[in-house]
Coordinates of C-alpha atoms in Angstrom, one line a residue:
Chain A
M1 CA -27.2 -15.9 -25.4
A2 CA -26.3 -15.7 -22.1
I3 CA -27.6 -13.4 -18.5
R4 CA -24.3 -11.5 -17.0
C5 CA -25.6 -11.5 -13.2
I6 CA -24.0 -9.0 -10.9
V7 CA -24.0 -8.9 -7.6
V8 CA -22.9 -5.7 -5.9
T9 CA -22.4 -5.9 -1.4
P10 CA -21.2 -2.1 0.0
E11 CA -18.0 -3.4 -0.2
R12 CA -17.1 -4.7 -3.6
T13 CA -18.4 -6.7 -6.7
E14 CA -18.7 -10.4 -5.4
V15 CA -20.0 -11.9 -8.5
D16 CA -19.7 -10.8 -12.0
C17 CA -20.1 -13.4 -14.6
E18 CA -22.4 -15.2 -17.5
A19 CA -24.6 -17.3 -16.7
D20 CA -27.3 -19.2 -18.9
S21 CA -30.1 -19.6 -16.3
V22 CA -30.4 -17.1 -13.2
T23 CA -32.6 -18.3 -10.0
L24 CA -32.9 -15.4 -8.0
P25 CA -34.4 -15.3 -4.2
M26 CA -37.4 -13.0 -3.8
Y27 CA -39.2 -11.8 -0.7
D28 CA -41.5 -13.8 -1.2
G29 CA -41.3 -16.8 -3.3
S30 CA -38.2 -18.3 -6.3
V31 CA -37.7 -16.4 -9.9
G32 CA -36.1 -18.0 -12.9
I33 CA -34.7 -15.8 -14.8
L34 CA -34.3 -16.9 -18.7
P35 CA -32.5 -14.6 -21.3
G36 CA -35.1 -12.1 -23.0
R37 CA -36.6 -11.2 -19.5
A38 CA -38.6 -8.1 -19.1
P39 CA -37.4 -5.4 -17.7
M40 CA -38.0 -5.6 -13.6
I41 CA -37.5 -4.5 -10.1
G42 CA -37.8 -7.2 -7.5
R43 CA -37.0 -7.4 -3.5
L44 CA -34.4 -10.1 -2.3
G45 CA -35.1 -12.1 0.3
F46 CA -33.1 -14.0 2.5
G47 CA -31.9 -17.7 -0.1
T48 CA -30.0 -19.8 -2.6
L49 CA -29.4 -17.2 -5.4
H50 CA -28.9 -20.6 -8.4
L51 CA -26.4 -19.6 -11.2
A52 CA -26.4 -22.1 -14.5
T53 CA -23.0 -21.4 -15.6
A54 CA -20.9 -23.1 -18.6
A55 CA -18.4 -24.7 -15.8
G56 CA -22.0 -26.0 -13.8
P57 CA -23.8 -24.2 -10.5
Q58 CA -22.7 -22.2 -8.4
R59 CA -25.0 -21.0 -5.5
Y60 CA -24.6 -17.4 -3.3
F61 CA -26.3 -17.2 0.3
V62 CA -28.2 -14.1 -0.7
D63 CA -29.3 -11.7 2.3
G64 CA -32.0 -9.4 1.2
G65 CA -31.7 -7.1 -0.8
F66 CA -33.1 -6.2 -4.7
A67 CA -32.7 -7.5 -8.2
Q68 CA -32.6 -5.7 -11.1
V69 CA -33.5 -6.9 -14.6
E70 CA -32.4 -5.2 -17.4
G71 CA -32.1 -6.0 -21.0
N72 CA -29.9 -8.7 -20.6
V73 CA -28.4 -8.1 -17.1
V74 CA -29.0 -9.2 -13.6
S75 CA -27.5 -7.2 -11.1
L76 CA -28.2 -7.7 -7.4
L77 CA -27.7 -5.3 -4.5
T78 CA -27.5 -7.0 -1.4
S79 CA -25.6 -6.5 1.8
R80 CA -24.2 -10.2 1.7
S81 CA -23.2 -12.5 -0.7
I82 CA -21.7 -15.9 0.7
S83 CA -21.2 -19.2 -1.4
V84 CA -23.5 -21.1 0.1
D85 CA -20.1 -24.5 0.6
L86 CA -18.8 -21.5 3.3
L87 CA -21.9 -21.3 5.3
D88 CA -21.9 -22.6 8.6
V89 CA -24.9 -24.8 10.0
G90 CA -24.4 -25.1 14.1
K91 CA -23.4 -20.9 13.5
A92 CA -27.5 -20.8 11.2
E93 CA -29.0 -23.1 14.1
E94 CA -27.6 -20.7 16.4
A95 CA -28.7 -17.5 14.5
L96 CA -32.6 -18.9 14.7
E97 CA -32.3 -20.2 18.4
V98 CA -31.3 -16.3 19.3
A99 CA -33.7 -14.9 16.6
Q100 CA -36.9 -17.2 18.3
E101 CA -36.0 -15.3 21.7
M102 CA -36.4 -12.6 20.8
P103 CA -39.1 -10.5 22.3
A104 CA -42.4 -10.0 20.2
S105 CA -44.4 -7.4 22.0
T106 CA -45.7 -4.8 21.1
P107 CA -45.8 -4.7 17.1
E108 CA -43.0 -2.9 15.9
L109 CA -41.2 -5.5 17.8
A110 CA -42.4 -8.0 16.7
Q111 CA -41.5 -7.0 12.9
L112 CA -38.6 -6.7 13.6
K113 CA -38.2 -10.5 15.7
D114 CA -40.3 -11.8 11.9
T115 CA -37.6 -10.4 10.4
A116 CA -34.2 -12.0 12.4
V117 CA -36.3 -15.4 12.0
R118 CA -36.6 -15.2 8.6
R119 CA -33.5 -14.8 7.8
A120 CA -32.5 -16.7 10.0
R121 CA -34.5 -18.8 8.3
G122 CA -33.3 -18.6 4.7
Q123 CA -29.5 -19.3 6.1
L124 CA -30.1 -22.3 7.3
R125 CA -32.1 -24.2 4.2
S126 CA -29.2 -22.5 2.4
A127 CA -26.5 -24.2 4.3
R128 CA -28.1 -27.0 4.3
Chain B
M1 CA 30.0 26.6 20.6
A2 CA 27.8 23.2 21.9
N3 CA 29.8 19.8 22.7
A4 CA 30.0 18.5 19.5
R5 CA 28.9 15.0 20.8
A6 CA 25.8 16.8 22.0
L7 CA 25.1 18.0 18.5
D8 CA 26.1 14.8 16.4
K9 CA 24.0 12.6 19.7
R10 CA 20.3 14.4 18.2
R11 CA 21.4 14.7 14.2
K12 CA 21.0 11.2 15.5
S13 CA 17.5 10.2 17.2
I14 CA 16.7 13.0 15.1
R15 CA 17.6 10.8 11.2
N16 CA 16.4 7.6 13.0
I17 CA 12.6 9.5 13.6
R18 CA 12.4 10.4 10.1
K19 CA 13.0 7.3 9.2
I20 CA 10.0 6.7 11.1
T21 CA 7.7 8.8 10.0
R22 CA 8.8 8.2 6.3
T23 CA 7.6 4.8 7.1
M24 CA 3.9 5.9 8.5
E25 CA 3.7 8.4 5.5
L26 CA 4.5 5.5 3.1
I27 CA 2.1 3.1 5.1
A28 CA -1.1 6.6 5.2
T29 CA -0.2 6.6 1.7
A30 CA -1.1 2.5 1.3
R31 CA -3.8 2.0 3.3
Y32 CA -5.4 5.7 1.7
K33 CA -5.4 3.6 -1.7
K34 CA -7.0 0.9 -0.5
A35 CA -9.5 2.6 1.5
M36 CA -10.4 5.0 -1.8
D37 CA -10.9 1.7 -3.5
R38 CA -13.3 0.5 -1.3
A39 CA -15.5 4.3 -1.2
Q40 CA -15.3 3.7 -5.0
A41 CA -16.9 0.5 -5.0
A42 CA -19.4 1.8 -2.6
T43 CA -20.8 4.7 -4.5
A44 CA -20.9 1.9 -7.2
Y45 CA -23.7 0.0 -5.0
T46 CA -25.5 3.9 -3.6
E47 CA -25.2 4.1 -7.5
Q48 CA -27.9 1.3 -8.2
I49 CA -29.2 2.6 -5.4
T50 CA -30.3 5.4 -6.7
R51 CA -31.6 4.4 -9.8
I52 CA -33.7 2.0 -8.1
V53 CA -35.5 5.1 -7.0
G54 CA -35.2 6.9 -9.9
R55 CA -37.0 4.1 -11.4
L56 CA -39.6 3.9 -8.5
A57 CA -40.4 7.5 -8.2
A58 CA -40.6 6.9 -12.7
A59 CA -43.7 4.7 -11.8
G60 CA -45.7 7.0 -10.0
L61 CA -45.2 6.0 -6.6
D62 CA -45.2 8.6 -4.4
V63 CA -42.0 8.5 -2.2
Q64 CA -43.3 8.5 1.6
H65 CA -41.8 6.6 4.5
P66 CA -41.7 6.8 8.2
L67 CA -38.1 7.1 8.5
L68 CA -38.5 9.8 5.5
E69 CA -40.8 12.0 7.6
Q70 CA -39.7 15.1 10.1
R71 CA -41.5 13.9 13.4
D72 CA -43.9 16.8 15.0
E73 CA -41.9 16.4 18.1
I74 CA -38.0 15.5 19.0
K75 CA -37.5 13.9 22.5
N76 CA -34.4 11.4 22.2
A77 CA -32.3 12.5 19.7
R78 CA -29.1 11.1 19.5
V79 CA -25.0 12.2 17.5
L80 CA -22.7 9.6 16.5
V81 CA -19.1 11.6 16.5
L82 CA -16.8 9.3 14.0
T83 CA -12.9 9.7 14.9
S84 CA -9.9 7.7 14.3
N85 CA -8.4 5.4 17.3
R86 CA -4.4 6.6 16.7
G87 CA -2.6 10.0 16.8
L88 CA 0.0 11.4 14.3
C89 CA -2.4 12.3 11.5
G90 CA -2.0 15.7 12.4
G91 CA -5.3 18.6 12.8
Y92 CA -8.2 15.3 11.9
N93 CA -9.3 14.4 15.6
A94 CA -9.3 18.2 16.7
S95 CA -10.9 19.5 13.5
I96 CA -14.0 17.0 14.2
L97 CA -14.3 18.0 18.1
R98 CA -13.9 21.4 17.3
E99 CA -17.0 20.9 15.4
A100 CA -18.8 18.6 17.4
M101 CA -18.6 20.4 20.5
P102 CA -20.8 23.4 20.3
R103 CA -22.9 21.5 18.6
I104 CA -23.7 18.8 21.2
R105 CA -23.9 21.9 23.5
E106 CA -26.4 23.6 21.4
M107 CA -28.5 20.4 21.1
K108 CA -28.1 19.5 24.8
E109 CA -29.5 23.1 25.8
S110 CA -32.6 23.2 23.3
L111 CA -33.7 19.0 23.5
P112 CA -34.4 17.6 26.4
N113 CA -32.9 14.4 25.7
V114 CA -29.1 13.8 24.1
D115 CA -26.5 11.1 24.3
V116 CA -23.7 11.1 22.0
D117 CA -22.3 8.0 21.4
V118 CA -18.5 7.8 19.9
S119 CA -16.3 5.8 17.7
G120 CA -12.7 6.0 17.7
K121 CA -10.6 6.2 20.9
R122 CA -9.6 9.9 20.3
G123 CA -12.6 11.1 20.2
V124 CA -13.4 8.9 23.4
D125 CA -10.8 10.5 25.0
G126 CA -11.6 14.1 23.9
L127 CA -14.4 14.6 24.5
A128 CA -14.6 12.9 28.0
F129 CA -11.3 15.8 29.0
R130 CA -14.4 17.9 27.5
G131 CA -16.7 16.5 30.5
V132 CA -19.6 15.2 28.0
T133 CA -20.8 11.8 29.2
I134 CA -20.5 9.4 26.3
D135 CA -23.5 6.2 25.8
E136 CA -21.3 4.0 23.4
K137 CA -18.5 3.4 22.8
H138 CA -16.7 2.2 19.3
L139 CA -13.6 1.0 19.4
N140 CA -13.1 -1.3 15.9
F141 CA -12.9 0.7 13.2
E142 CA -9.8 0.9 11.6
D143 CA -8.6 1.7 8.3
Q144 CA -11.6 -0.2 6.4
P145 CA -14.4 -0.7 8.8
A146 CA -16.6 -3.6 7.5
Y147 CA -19.7 -3.4 6.0
A148 CA -21.0 -6.2 8.9
E149 CA -20.0 -3.5 11.7
V150 CA -21.5 -0.9 10.8
E151 CA -24.4 -3.0 9.8
K152 CA -25.4 -3.5 13.3
I153 CA -25.5 -0.6 14.2
A154 CA -27.3 0.6 11.9
E155 CA -30.0 -1.9 12.4
S156 CA -29.4 -0.7 16.8
Y157 CA -30.3 2.1 15.6
L158 CA -33.5 1.9 12.7
S159 CA -34.2 0.0 16.0
R160 CA -34.5 2.5 17.7
Y161 CA -35.9 4.8 15.6
I162 CA -38.8 3.0 15.0
T163 CA -39.7 1.9 18.3
G164 CA -39.5 5.4 19.1
E165 CA -35.8 5.9 21.6
L166 CA -34.9 7.9 18.9
D167 CA -36.2 10.3 17.3
R168 CA -33.6 12.2 15.7
L169 CA -29.9 11.0 15.2
D170 CA -26.7 13.3 13.5
V171 CA -24.3 12.1 12.9
I172 CA -20.3 14.3 12.9
Y173 CA -18.4 13.3 10.4
T174 CA -15.0 14.7 8.3
K175 CA -16.0 15.0 4.9
F176 CA -13.7 13.7 2.0
I177 CA -13.9 16.2 -1.0
S178 CA -10.7 16.0 -2.4
T179 CA -7.2 14.7 -1.5
S180 CA -6.3 17.9 -0.8
K181 CA -10.2 19.3 1.0
Q182 CA -12.3 16.9 4.1
I183 CA -14.4 19.0 6.3
A184 CA -15.9 18.2 9.2
T185 CA -19.4 17.8 8.6
V186 CA -23.2 17.7 10.9
E187 CA -25.7 15.4 8.8
T188 CA -28.8 14.4 9.7
L189 CA -29.1 10.6 8.9
L190 CA -32.5 9.8 10.8
P191 CA -35.3 11.0 9.5
L192 CA -34.0 10.9 6.3
G193 CA -35.3 13.7 4.8
S194 CA -34.7 12.6 0.8
L195 CA -33.3 10.0 -1.5
G196 CA -30.6 9.7 -3.4
D197 CA -28.3 10.8 -1.5
D198 CA -28.5 14.3 -2.7
T199 CA -26.8 13.2 -6.3
D200 CA -29.2 14.4 -9.5
Q201 CA -31.5 11.8 -11.6
D202 CA -30.5 13.1 -14.5
D203 CA -30.1 9.2 -16.2
A204 CA -33.5 8.6 -14.1
G205 CA -35.1 9.7 -17.1
G206 CA -33.2 8.4 -19.2
T207 CA -34.4 5.0 -20.9
N208 CA -38.1 4.8 -21.5
V209 CA -38.5 1.0 -20.4
E210 CA -41.6 0.5 -18.3
Y211 CA -40.3 -2.1 -15.4
E212 CA -42.3 -5.1 -14.3
F213 CA -42.1 -4.2 -10.2
L214 CA -41.8 -8.3 -7.5
P215 CA -43.9 -7.6 -5.1
S216 CA -45.3 -4.5 -5.9
A217 CA -42.7 -0.8 -5.8
E218 CA -44.6 -0.2 -2.4
S219 CA -43.2 -3.2 -0.5
I220 CA -39.7 -1.9 -2.7
L221 CA -39.8 0.8 -0.6
E222 CA -40.4 -0.5 1.6
E223 CA -36.3 -2.4 2.0
V224 CA -35.5 1.2 -0.4
V225 CA -35.6 3.3 2.9
P226 CA -34.0 1.3 5.6
T227 CA -31.4 0.3 3.6
S228 CA -30.5 3.6 1.9
F229 CA -29.7 5.5 5.7
K230 CA -27.6 1.3 6.1
V231 CA -25.3 2.2 3.0
R232 CA -25.6 6.6 4.2
L233 CA -24.4 5.5 7.3
F234 CA -21.7 3.2 6.2
K235 CA -20.9 5.5 2.8
C236 CA -19.9 8.6 6.6
F237 CA -17.7 5.8 8.2
L238 CA -15.4 5.1 4.5
D239 CA -15.1 9.0 4.4
A240 CA -14.0 9.6 7.7
A241 CA -11.2 6.2 6.7
V242 CA -10.0 8.5 4.1
S243 CA -9.5 11.2 5.9
E244 CA -8.0 10.1 8.1
Q245 CA -5.6 8.5 6.0
V246 CA -4.7 11.9 4.3
A247 CA -4.5 13.7 7.3
R248 CA -2.1 11.3 8.2
M249 CA 0.1 10.7 5.4
I250 CA -0.3 15.0 5.1
A251 CA 0.6 15.4 9.2
M252 CA 4.1 12.6 8.2
K253 CA 5.4 14.4 4.9
G254 CA 5.5 17.4 7.2
A255 CA 7.7 15.5 9.7
T256 CA 9.1 14.3 7.1
E257 CA 10.5 17.4 5.5
N258 CA 10.8 19.0 9.0
A259 CA 13.7 16.8 10.5
G260 CA 15.6 17.2 7.5
D261 CA 16.0 20.9 7.7
M262 CA 16.5 19.5 10.6
I263 CA 19.3 17.4 10.4
K264 CA 20.2 19.9 7.9
Q265 CA 20.8 22.9 10.5
L266 CA 22.6 20.4 12.8
S267 CA 24.9 19.6 10.8
M268 CA 26.3 22.4 9.9
T269 CA 26.8 23.9 13.4
Y270 CA 28.3 20.3 14.3
N271 CA 30.9 21.1 11.2
R272 CA 31.2 24.6 13.3
A273 CA 32.1 23.0 16.8
R274 CA 34.2 20.1 15.8
Q275 CA 36.3 23.0 13.9
S276 CA 36.8 25.0 16.7
Q277 CA 37.6 21.9 18.7
I278 CA 41.0 20.8 16.5
T279 CA 41.4 25.0 15.8
G280 CA 41.5 25.2 19.7
E281 CA 43.4 22.0 19.9
I282 CA 46.1 22.3 17.4
M283 CA 46.4 26.1 19.7
E284 CA 47.5 24.3 22.9
I285 CA 49.9 22.0 21.1
I286 CA 51.1 24.5 18.9
G287 CA 51.5 26.5 23.6
G288 CA 53.1 23.3 24.9
V289 CA 55.7 23.2 22.5
E290 CA 56.8 26.7 22.5
A291 CA 56.6 26.3 26.3
L292 CA 58.8 23.8 25.7
E293 CA 61.4 25.7 23.7
G294 CA 61.7 28.8 26.1

């Protein structure tokens, strides 16, 4: 029995494939999904989505969003998903530097900076 | 009777124009189809978001978020006007500006600080002509607005809203209802008002599945609200793009038909002019021959 994994971005359906197991990059750590998991809705963080398919492992960078598990269907809603091979380490490092230079003088600004730093770190981790 | 050669020249130029308008119509049709597909893909995303919100509500979570609440005192408001970069699309830009002008004027009278952002060259020119100062200009949106670019704009609005530099955001765009109906509308996107894109949530109670929320329902809500704002703004851009292509398609179709009618009429006048010219020449020859004989 396999899991159907669907990754949807606002522009198009990025991935729609069968997998033996899926590892989701959640907001506070990874979650592995095997067939027959209980229904779940989760908040995604910035990180790598691992798919173990019959054709071999596949990895995608996921830019926040949500995951929903229902039956044997895992659907991910994210604003951006890129195959890990297409990520650029240099650009990710640059993004991290920019994020770290952001001002954090008020709680709101600090929160925005925090999100930007986490996104850049996630991207860098995936790129490596 | 007019000069036959001048008429022929005019007919030729109209024929060339008809060729151009017909091509533009075909291009607009192709772009319209593409834009429509993208709009449908976005609908799949918004439906999923709606479903998640439905599940959150079904789990007994009180849906509350700073982005959803109306602020007591509105000091800084912003209007975003979505127009096209190119012309030759009938009344598309005019109807947007007609909707936008009274709205901007009314807001400027009642609120202390109103800024106007515009997307599209036509809107920039049109509003500048009407004496409205424009704060931000976005000229990079064509028939296929990219989510990454819309997201950047959305994020800048969100951060301004959170930090209190902005209390209200209105978007003026052309809503696509069907191929034969598009209306210029004003929508208040910040504060969001309600989640779920005003569609009926009949599927929310359909399945009696208990969901596990990771890390917690509150944390998910924290993310759902900004995301649904971004997607809604993206939907506005997509609707505007689709409507623009439809408007251009219809305008160019009309132009092509009119050119055809004009050519028909000109052909008739041209033939008559030619005939009368020939008659005149024959008369002259006969007159000459008779003069020689006499």
